[in-house]
Amino acid sequence: MTNKPTKFTEAEALRFHAAGRPGKLEITPTKPVATQRDLSLAYSPGVAVPVLKIAEDPDTAYDYTTKGNLVAVISNGTAILGLGNLGAQASKPVMEGKAVLFKRFADVDSIDLEVDTEDIDEFVNCVKLLGPSFGGINLEDIGAPACFIIEQRLRELMDIPVFHDDQHGTAIISAAGLMNALHLTGRSLKDTKMVAIGAGAACIACVELIKAMGMPHENVIMVDRTGVIYTGREEGMNQWKSAHAVNTDARTLEEAMVGADVVLGLAAKGAVTKEMVASMNARPIVFAMSNPDPEITPEEVREVRSDAIIATGRSDYPNQVNNVLGFPYIFRGALDVRARTINEEMKIAAAKAIAELAREEVPDEVAAAYGGTRPHFGPEYIIPAPFDPRLIKAVPMAVAKAAMDTGVARKPIEDLEAYGQELSARLDPTASTLSLILEDLQRRPKKRVVFAEAEEDKVLRAAISFKNNGYGIPVLVGYEAPIREKLREMGVEDEGIEIVNAANSPNKDAYVDLLYKRLNRRGFLLRDIQRYVNRDRNVFSACMVATGDADAMVTGLTRQYWRALKNIKRVIDPLPGKLAFGLSVMVTKSRTVFIADSTVNDRPTGEQLATIAEMSADFVRRMGHEPRVAFLSFSNFGNPPSDKTESVREAVHILDERDVNFEYDGEMQADVALNKDLMSLYPFMRLTAPANILIMPALHSANISYKLLAEIGGGKVVGPMLLGLSKSVQIARMTSTTSDLVNMAALAASAAHMLEADEAAEDNGE
């Protein structure tokens, strides 16, 4: 694996955090506050009623306030992300980010609190007094050994979960990976010899959890900067290190590594050498988890031990030990049973659930996001992907059950199966699937993606971000001098960045020949074609993709959608038997809705609408949803009657004849398609739940709908994605942000992989 970790410029990072409303969080009311009556209920006098109830019974705070789904992320900034002690204020961006992860992965509301003190007593007292506000406390980026004392005292003083993620999050994920690595190598915890490097908060927590799971104390040698922590050592010791001292003749890391089965690295870059790995037992297990640079790289390990199982803390290698696999879901389960604490049994349950998930067959939605490549349990897949949508169900259920079994749950769950279904419904799979696509691109061979408008600042920034994130190879179309100048202004190294245009392309004549053969019987003269190739960057870029000089393209920022599409379709045809169309994705907190056709076909026939529905259903299933199609109109099943809805009714009849494998019905109004109560007025309706694919009767209605939702809908619009072409092309909206353009380019690269896989399958007769 040769990918580099995600990179970006300082300016890009600052722009991300400062753009629009500064920071990454906001507070949004969950109850209506539009009228005077609403305000009276939300505040005075209505608020007095729950106040009195909570005064009578403090536990009812979970029923009437946000407490039951609210976690405080708290730091004093003494150990920020490996940057050191930079103070409480400087830790705020990190703590905000942690709060975002809680919401993104487990629908846990979170607020960051930066406590400006290094005095342990002051810190503990502050957090303790804030306890009534929250359902749980996540401690973060607090230096050792203070973090040990703070967590222990708060756990004793508070009756809500207190969890120092830097310790236990890493411990839980590494324990899950270790369980699977031991399984693959035929070892048991009782017979395994391990070396743990670092002796800091995370390392000690890892060792303690692994010992709690069954590894004998004497089987673990812990090493810090001074050397092996052995019985009787006095230099550089404290009570937490002393607890892991063992009787051994080894005094150095080199000596400790001889004959070891496992090395657990939480130290620093280069701490482990190839010679050390070579001295380990057969089929060694190497967890090099220091970030951003591991103790030893997988490439270095492979040079001396081809039989090793390797995990790191980085996303660009297999088996990433990523805390986001743990803490959001652990708190989710703990909050849902109103746990008093997070005990060892709950941590072990989480580790086992994560380990078992990696052994299960990967579901279609995860495989689809990986471009059809289905990961299988083995040396390069011992830990699930961080964006695996099954985590939201598997881990909280295990944690909640362990909390109930050990008596720390105040509100036991009676129906665990129903709880599992509720967990799955908390998060929409679309966001996870998009994230999986991005993660997959980092691991795949890189596709060449043409950015057709590279002289635009946003496009240029997007291309650089696309490259730095390891999603693919950007090819910039534009005049070289101004692009190079802008790259220098951005502080970007421009070596290796390809810039092309009609003036410097050696393949220009081939593009002219290609296009002339396609268009010479459509009234185009040779000079017309030459002008197109020379002057229209979309035509030039599409020719690059059509001839294989590039794999995909993204455009749209400087041209109206229809104009860009018209020229691209002059170069690239739809797939055989398919139809080019636009699919817009509206992602909100509660649901994702796909809208088609929002960009291409003006007034589709019934046959075209049926084809659009089939292709949309196939795509939506790949995104992790069970497709339910509603053909929309201004009437419900012929009421009021109109010949304008004939094509919609015809599409339903055509699908009846095709015997498709998804739910569909129509024609119906949008509110009937999306509102379960209104659906009940039509007991004959075929849809078993609200629709998630809306097939519009005409281009104008689809386009108006998705743009209206994009501006005032309270969610995020992805796309419109262009589907059905024989080559991978995406046309972004003219109002796209840099992030939008990166996503569109990534979708284009992913689609190129899928088209390639489909062609290979067709060639093999599959």
Short mmCIF file of C-alpha atoms in Angstrom, two decimals, residues 31-343:
data_model
loop_
_atom_site.label_atom_id
_atom_site.label_comp_id
_atom_site.label_asym_id
_atom_site.label_seq_id
_atom_site.Cartn_x
_atom_site.Cartn_y
_atom_site.Cartn_z
CA LYS A 31 -40.03 21.56 19.26
CA PRO A 32 -42.05 24.16 17.31
CA VAL A 33 -41.45 27.76 18.42
CA ALA A 34 -43.48 29.59 15.79
CA THR A 35 -46.38 30.89 17.86
CA GLN A 36 -46.95 32.54 21.22
CA ARG A 37 -48.48 29.30 22.48
CA ASP A 38 -45.37 27.36 21.41
CA LEU A 39 -43.18 29.80 23.32
CA SER A 40 -45.43 29.58 26.37
CA LEU A 41 -45.05 25.80 26.38
CA ALA A 42 -41.31 25.87 25.69
CA TYR A 43 -40.58 28.45 28.36
CA SER A 44 -42.73 30.27 30.87
CA PRO A 45 -45.26 29.29 32.12
CA GLY A 46 -45.37 25.82 30.51
CA VAL A 47 -41.83 24.92 31.52
CA ALA A 48 -42.82 24.97 35.19
CA VAL A 49 -44.67 21.67 34.85
CA PRO A 50 -41.63 19.50 33.98
CA VAL A 51 -39.54 21.50 36.48
CA LEU A 52 -41.84 20.35 39.32
CA LYS A 53 -41.87 16.77 38.05
CA ILE A 54 -38.04 16.65 37.97
CA ALA A 55 -37.87 18.18 41.45
CA GLU A 56 -40.07 15.32 42.68
CA ASP A 57 -38.12 12.64 40.78
CA PRO A 58 -34.71 13.62 39.32
CA ASP A 59 -34.73 10.60 37.00
CA THR A 60 -37.57 12.17 35.01
CA ALA A 61 -34.98 14.62 33.64
CA TYR A 62 -34.30 11.85 31.13
CA ASP A 63 -37.96 12.04 30.04
CA TYR A 64 -38.43 15.81 29.81
CA THR A 65 -35.00 17.15 28.81
CA THR A 66 -32.10 16.38 26.49
CA LYS A 67 -30.12 14.73 29.31
CA GLY A 68 -30.71 11.19 28.05
CA ASN A 69 -29.06 11.89 24.69
CA LEU A 70 -26.48 14.49 25.69
CA VAL A 71 -22.77 13.88 26.25
CA ALA A 72 -20.23 16.49 27.32
CA VAL A 73 -16.85 16.35 25.58
CA ILE A 74 -14.47 17.86 28.13
CA SER A 75 -10.78 18.74 27.99
CA ASN A 76 -8.22 21.05 29.54
CA GLY A 77 -6.02 20.93 26.44
CA THR A 78 -2.98 19.39 28.11
CA ALA A 79 -2.48 16.70 25.43
CA ILE A 80 -4.09 17.85 22.20
CA LEU A 81 -3.91 15.31 19.36
CA GLY A 82 -0.22 14.71 19.88
CA LEU A 83 0.44 18.47 19.66
CA GLY A 84 1.08 18.76 23.38
CA ASN A 85 -0.14 21.14 26.07
CA LEU A 86 -1.58 24.09 24.16
CA GLY A 87 -4.27 25.07 26.63
CA ALA A 88 -8.02 24.73 26.98
CA GLN A 89 -8.97 27.33 24.36
CA ALA A 90 -6.80 25.71 21.68
CA SER A 91 -8.50 22.36 22.29
CA LYS A 92 -11.93 23.68 21.29
CA PRO A 93 -11.71 22.81 17.56
CA VAL A 94 -10.84 19.23 18.50
CA MET A 95 -13.63 18.97 21.06
CA GLU A 96 -16.14 20.41 18.58
CA GLY A 97 -14.94 17.80 16.11
CA LYS A 98 -15.48 15.03 18.64
CA ALA A 99 -19.01 16.30 19.21
CA VAL A 100 -19.62 16.14 15.45
CA LEU A 101 -18.49 12.52 15.39
CA PHE A 102 -20.91 11.62 18.20
CA LYS A 103 -23.79 12.99 16.15
CA ARG A 104 -22.61 11.69 12.79
CA PHE A 105 -22.05 8.10 13.85
CA ALA A 106 -24.51 7.42 16.68
CA ASP A 107 -27.04 10.30 16.73
CA VAL A 108 -25.78 11.34 20.17
CA ASP A 109 -26.07 15.06 20.89
CA SER A 110 -22.88 16.46 22.30
CA ILE A 111 -21.49 19.76 23.52
CA ASP A 112 -17.86 20.63 24.08
CA LEU A 113 -16.59 22.13 27.34
CA GLU A 114 -13.04 23.45 27.71
CA VAL A 115 -11.99 23.71 31.35
CA ASP A 116 -9.16 26.19 31.85
CA THR A 117 -7.21 24.56 34.65
CA GLU A 118 -4.44 22.00 35.11
CA ASP A 119 -5.30 21.59 38.78
CA ILE A 120 -6.82 18.14 39.21
CA ASP A 121 -9.06 19.15 42.12
CA GLU A 122 -10.44 22.16 40.24
CA PHE A 123 -11.07 20.12 37.11
CA VAL A 124 -12.80 17.29 38.96
CA ASN A 125 -14.97 19.69 40.95
CA CYS A 126 -15.98 21.60 37.81
CA VAL A 127 -17.06 18.48 35.93
CA LYS A 128 -18.79 16.99 38.96
CA LEU A 129 -20.91 20.10 39.45
CA LEU A 130 -21.93 20.08 35.79
CA GLY A 131 -23.09 16.47 36.03
CA PRO A 132 -26.86 17.09 36.22
CA SER A 133 -26.79 18.55 32.70
CA PHE A 134 -25.55 15.45 30.93
CA GLY A 135 -26.18 11.75 30.37
CA GLY A 136 -22.47 11.03 30.01
CA ILE A 137 -18.98 12.56 30.15
CA ASN A 138 -16.34 11.99 27.47
CA LEU A 139 -12.92 13.11 28.68
CA GLU A 140 -10.49 13.97 25.91
CA ASP A 141 -6.90 15.11 25.35
CA ILE A 142 -5.92 15.26 29.01
CA GLY A 143 -2.27 14.50 29.75
CA ALA A 144 -1.06 11.54 31.80
CA PRO A 145 -0.91 10.82 34.66
CA ALA A 146 -3.60 13.42 35.47
CA CYS A 147 -6.06 11.67 33.14
CA PHE A 148 -5.95 8.50 35.26
CA ILE A 149 -6.67 10.36 38.48
CA ILE A 150 -9.36 12.56 36.97
CA GLU A 151 -11.27 9.69 35.40
CA GLN A 152 -11.10 7.50 38.49
CA ARG A 153 -12.29 10.26 40.82
CA LEU A 154 -15.12 11.33 38.53
CA ARG A 155 -16.28 7.74 38.13
CA GLU A 156 -16.47 7.49 41.92
CA LEU A 157 -18.27 10.83 42.32
CA MET A 158 -20.76 10.74 39.43
CA ASP A 159 -23.66 8.43 38.64
CA ILE A 160 -23.37 8.80 34.86
CA PRO A 161 -20.82 7.23 32.48
CA VAL A 162 -17.37 8.86 32.54
CA PHE A 163 -15.11 7.65 29.73
CA HIS A 164 -11.63 8.83 28.79
CA ASP A 165 -11.63 7.95 25.10
CA ASP A 166 -7.89 8.40 24.58
CA GLN A 167 -7.47 5.41 26.89
CA HIS A 168 -10.45 3.17 26.45
CA GLY A 169 -11.45 3.89 22.86
CA THR A 170 -8.07 2.80 21.56
CA ALA A 171 -8.10 -0.16 23.95
CA ILE A 172 -11.47 -1.43 22.75
CA ILE A 173 -10.69 -1.25 19.03
CA SER A 174 -7.20 -2.72 19.38
CA ALA A 175 -8.63 -5.52 21.54
CA ALA A 176 -11.19 -6.29 18.84
CA GLY A 177 -8.49 -6.46 16.20
CA LEU A 178 -6.25 -8.54 18.43
CA MET A 179 -9.01 -11.08 19.04
CA ASN A 180 -9.38 -11.59 15.31
CA ALA A 181 -5.64 -11.67 14.66
CA LEU A 182 -5.23 -14.34 17.34
CA HIS A 183 -8.11 -16.30 15.80
CA LEU A 184 -6.48 -16.21 12.36
CA THR A 185 -3.10 -17.30 13.71
CA GLY A 186 -4.50 -20.08 15.92
CA ARG A 187 -3.47 -18.48 19.21
CA SER A 188 -5.31 -17.91 22.47
CA LEU A 189 -4.90 -15.01 24.87
CA LYS A 190 -3.54 -17.32 27.56
CA ASP A 191 -0.69 -18.54 25.36
CA THR A 192 0.25 -15.26 23.67
CA LYS A 193 3.32 -13.19 24.51
CA MET A 194 2.92 -9.46 23.92
CA VAL A 195 5.17 -6.42 23.99
CA ALA A 196 3.43 -3.08 24.61
CA ILE A 197 5.37 0.06 23.70
CA GLY A 198 4.58 3.50 25.08
CA ALA A 199 3.36 3.14 28.68
CA GLY A 200 1.14 6.22 28.28
CA ALA A 201 -2.59 6.46 28.93
CA ALA A 202 -3.66 4.61 25.77
CA CYS A 203 -1.03 1.89 26.10
CA ILE A 204 -1.82 1.19 29.74
CA ALA A 205 -5.57 1.08 28.99
CA CYS A 206 -4.97 -1.36 26.12
CA VAL A 207 -2.93 -3.67 28.31
CA GLU A 208 -5.42 -3.53 31.18
CA LEU A 209 -8.34 -4.41 28.91
CA ILE A 210 -6.46 -7.25 27.20
CA LYS A 211 -5.49 -8.65 30.60
CA ALA A 212 -9.12 -8.35 31.73
CA MET A 213 -10.06 -10.46 28.72
CA GLY A 214 -7.72 -13.24 29.74
CA MET A 215 -4.09 -12.55 28.83
CA PRO A 216 -1.88 -13.46 31.83
CA HIS A 217 -0.05 -10.61 33.54
CA GLU A 218 3.35 -12.25 33.06
CA ASN A 219 2.78 -12.59 29.31
CA VAL A 220 2.96 -8.83 28.74
CA ILE A 221 6.18 -6.82 28.72
CA MET A 222 5.60 -3.07 28.75
CA VAL A 223 8.33 -0.75 27.47
CA ASP A 224 8.71 3.02 27.84
CA ARG A 225 11.47 5.47 26.84
CA THR A 226 13.72 4.18 29.64
CA GLY A 227 13.32 0.53 28.65
CA VAL A 228 11.49 -2.53 29.93
CA ILE A 229 9.23 -2.03 32.95
CA TYR A 230 10.48 -4.85 35.15
CA THR A 231 9.93 -5.74 38.78
CA GLY A 232 12.19 -3.59 40.93
CA ARG A 233 12.78 -0.81 38.42
CA GLU A 234 12.80 2.64 40.03
CA GLU A 235 13.70 5.11 37.28
CA GLY A 236 10.77 6.87 35.60
CA MET A 237 8.14 4.83 37.42
CA ASN A 238 4.67 5.63 38.76
CA GLN A 239 1.85 3.59 40.25
CA TRP A 240 0.25 2.89 36.85
CA LYS A 241 3.46 1.62 35.29
CA SER A 242 4.35 -0.36 38.41
CA ALA A 243 1.09 -2.30 38.10
CA HIS A 244 2.44 -3.81 34.87
CA ALA A 245 6.01 -4.58 35.95
CA VAL A 246 7.02 -8.22 35.37
CA ASN A 247 9.89 -10.50 36.26
CA THR A 248 12.06 -10.59 33.14
CA ASP A 249 15.71 -10.48 32.19
CA ALA A 250 14.90 -8.25 29.18
CA ARG A 251 15.96 -4.65 29.63
CA THR A 252 15.62 -3.20 26.15
CA LEU A 253 12.90 -3.23 23.50
CA GLU A 254 15.16 -5.27 21.23
CA GLU A 255 15.49 -7.96 23.90
CA ALA A 256 11.78 -7.92 24.72
CA MET A 257 10.77 -8.42 21.09
CA VAL A 258 12.67 -11.68 20.67
CA GLY A 259 10.12 -14.49 20.50
CA ALA A 260 7.12 -12.19 21.00
CA ASP A 261 3.82 -13.01 19.29
CA VAL A 262 2.36 -9.50 19.39
CA VAL A 263 3.73 -5.99 19.49
CA LEU A 264 1.34 -3.22 20.47
CA GLY A 265 2.79 0.16 19.51
CA LEU A 266 1.51 3.40 21.00
CA ALA A 267 4.81 5.26 21.08
CA ALA A 268 6.31 7.19 18.17
CA LYS A 269 7.46 6.96 14.58
CA GLY A 270 10.33 4.53 14.07
CA ALA A 271 10.18 2.99 17.53
CA VAL A 272 10.19 -0.51 16.01
CA THR A 273 12.83 -1.69 13.55
CA LYS A 274 12.73 -4.38 10.89
CA GLU A 275 15.27 -6.37 12.89
CA MET A 276 12.94 -6.40 15.88
CA VAL A 277 10.04 -7.69 13.80
CA ALA A 278 12.28 -10.34 12.25
CA SER A 279 13.06 -11.64 15.76
CA MET A 280 9.38 -12.26 16.60
CA ASN A 281 7.64 -15.62 16.49
CA ALA A 282 6.05 -17.06 13.33
CA ARG A 283 2.98 -15.20 12.04
CA PRO A 284 3.68 -12.12 14.17
CA ILE A 285 0.94 -9.60 14.96
CA VAL A 286 2.11 -6.01 14.59
CA PHE A 287 -0.16 -3.18 15.78
CA ALA A 288 1.74 0.03 14.99
CA MET A 289 -0.83 2.62 16.05
CA SER A 290 1.10 5.87 16.42
CA ASN A 291 -0.35 8.66 14.26
CA PRO A 292 0.27 10.07 11.75
CA ASP A 293 3.40 7.93 11.39
CA PRO A 294 3.39 4.39 12.80
CA GLU A 295 6.18 2.81 14.83
CA ILE A 296 7.02 0.81 11.71
CA THR A 297 5.28 0.96 8.33
CA PRO A 298 3.51 -2.05 6.82
CA GLU A 299 5.94 -1.89 3.90
CA GLU A 300 8.89 -2.26 6.28
CA VAL A 301 7.22 -5.16 8.08
CA ARG A 302 6.58 -6.95 4.77
CA GLU A 303 10.25 -6.69 3.85
CA VAL A 304 11.16 -9.04 6.68
CA ARG A 305 7.92 -10.88 7.57
CA SER A 306 5.48 -11.75 4.81
CA ASP A 307 3.47 -13.78 7.36
CA ALA A 308 2.64 -10.80 9.61
CA ILE A 309 -0.81 -9.42 10.39
CA ILE A 310 -0.55 -5.65 10.57
CA ALA A 311 -2.79 -2.89 11.89
CA THR A 312 -2.12 0.84 12.08
CA GLY A 313 -3.94 4.01 13.06
CA ARG A 314 -4.10 5.21 9.46
CA SER A 315 -6.99 5.02 7.01
CA ASP A 316 -4.80 4.37 3.97
CA TYR A 317 -3.73 0.93 5.22
CA PRO A 318 -5.93 -2.09 5.97
CA ASN A 319 -7.00 -2.69 9.57
CA GLN A 320 -7.26 0.86 10.86
CA VAL A 321 -7.51 1.11 14.65
CA ASN A 322 -9.93 4.03 14.72
CA ASN A 323 -11.65 5.15 17.92
CA VAL A 324 -14.73 6.19 15.97
CA LEU A 325 -15.58 2.48 15.77
CA GLY A 326 -16.14 2.58 19.51
CA PHE A 327 -16.94 5.67 21.52
CA PRO A 328 -20.10 6.89 19.71
CA TYR A 329 -21.73 3.46 19.88
CA ILE A 330 -20.58 2.72 23.43
CA PHE A 331 -22.22 5.91 24.66
CA ARG A 332 -25.27 5.16 22.51
CA GLY A 333 -25.82 1.87 24.31
CA ALA A 334 -24.97 3.32 27.72
CA LEU A 335 -27.37 6.26 27.30
CA ASP A 336 -30.20 4.09 26.06
CA VAL A 337 -30.21 2.04 29.27
CA ARG A 338 -29.37 5.10 31.41
CA ALA A 339 -26.21 3.40 32.66
CA ARG A 340 -24.54 4.64 35.82
CA THR A 341 -21.07 3.88 34.46
CA ILE A 342 -19.18 2.19 31.64
CA ASN A 343 -17.59 -0.85 33.26
#
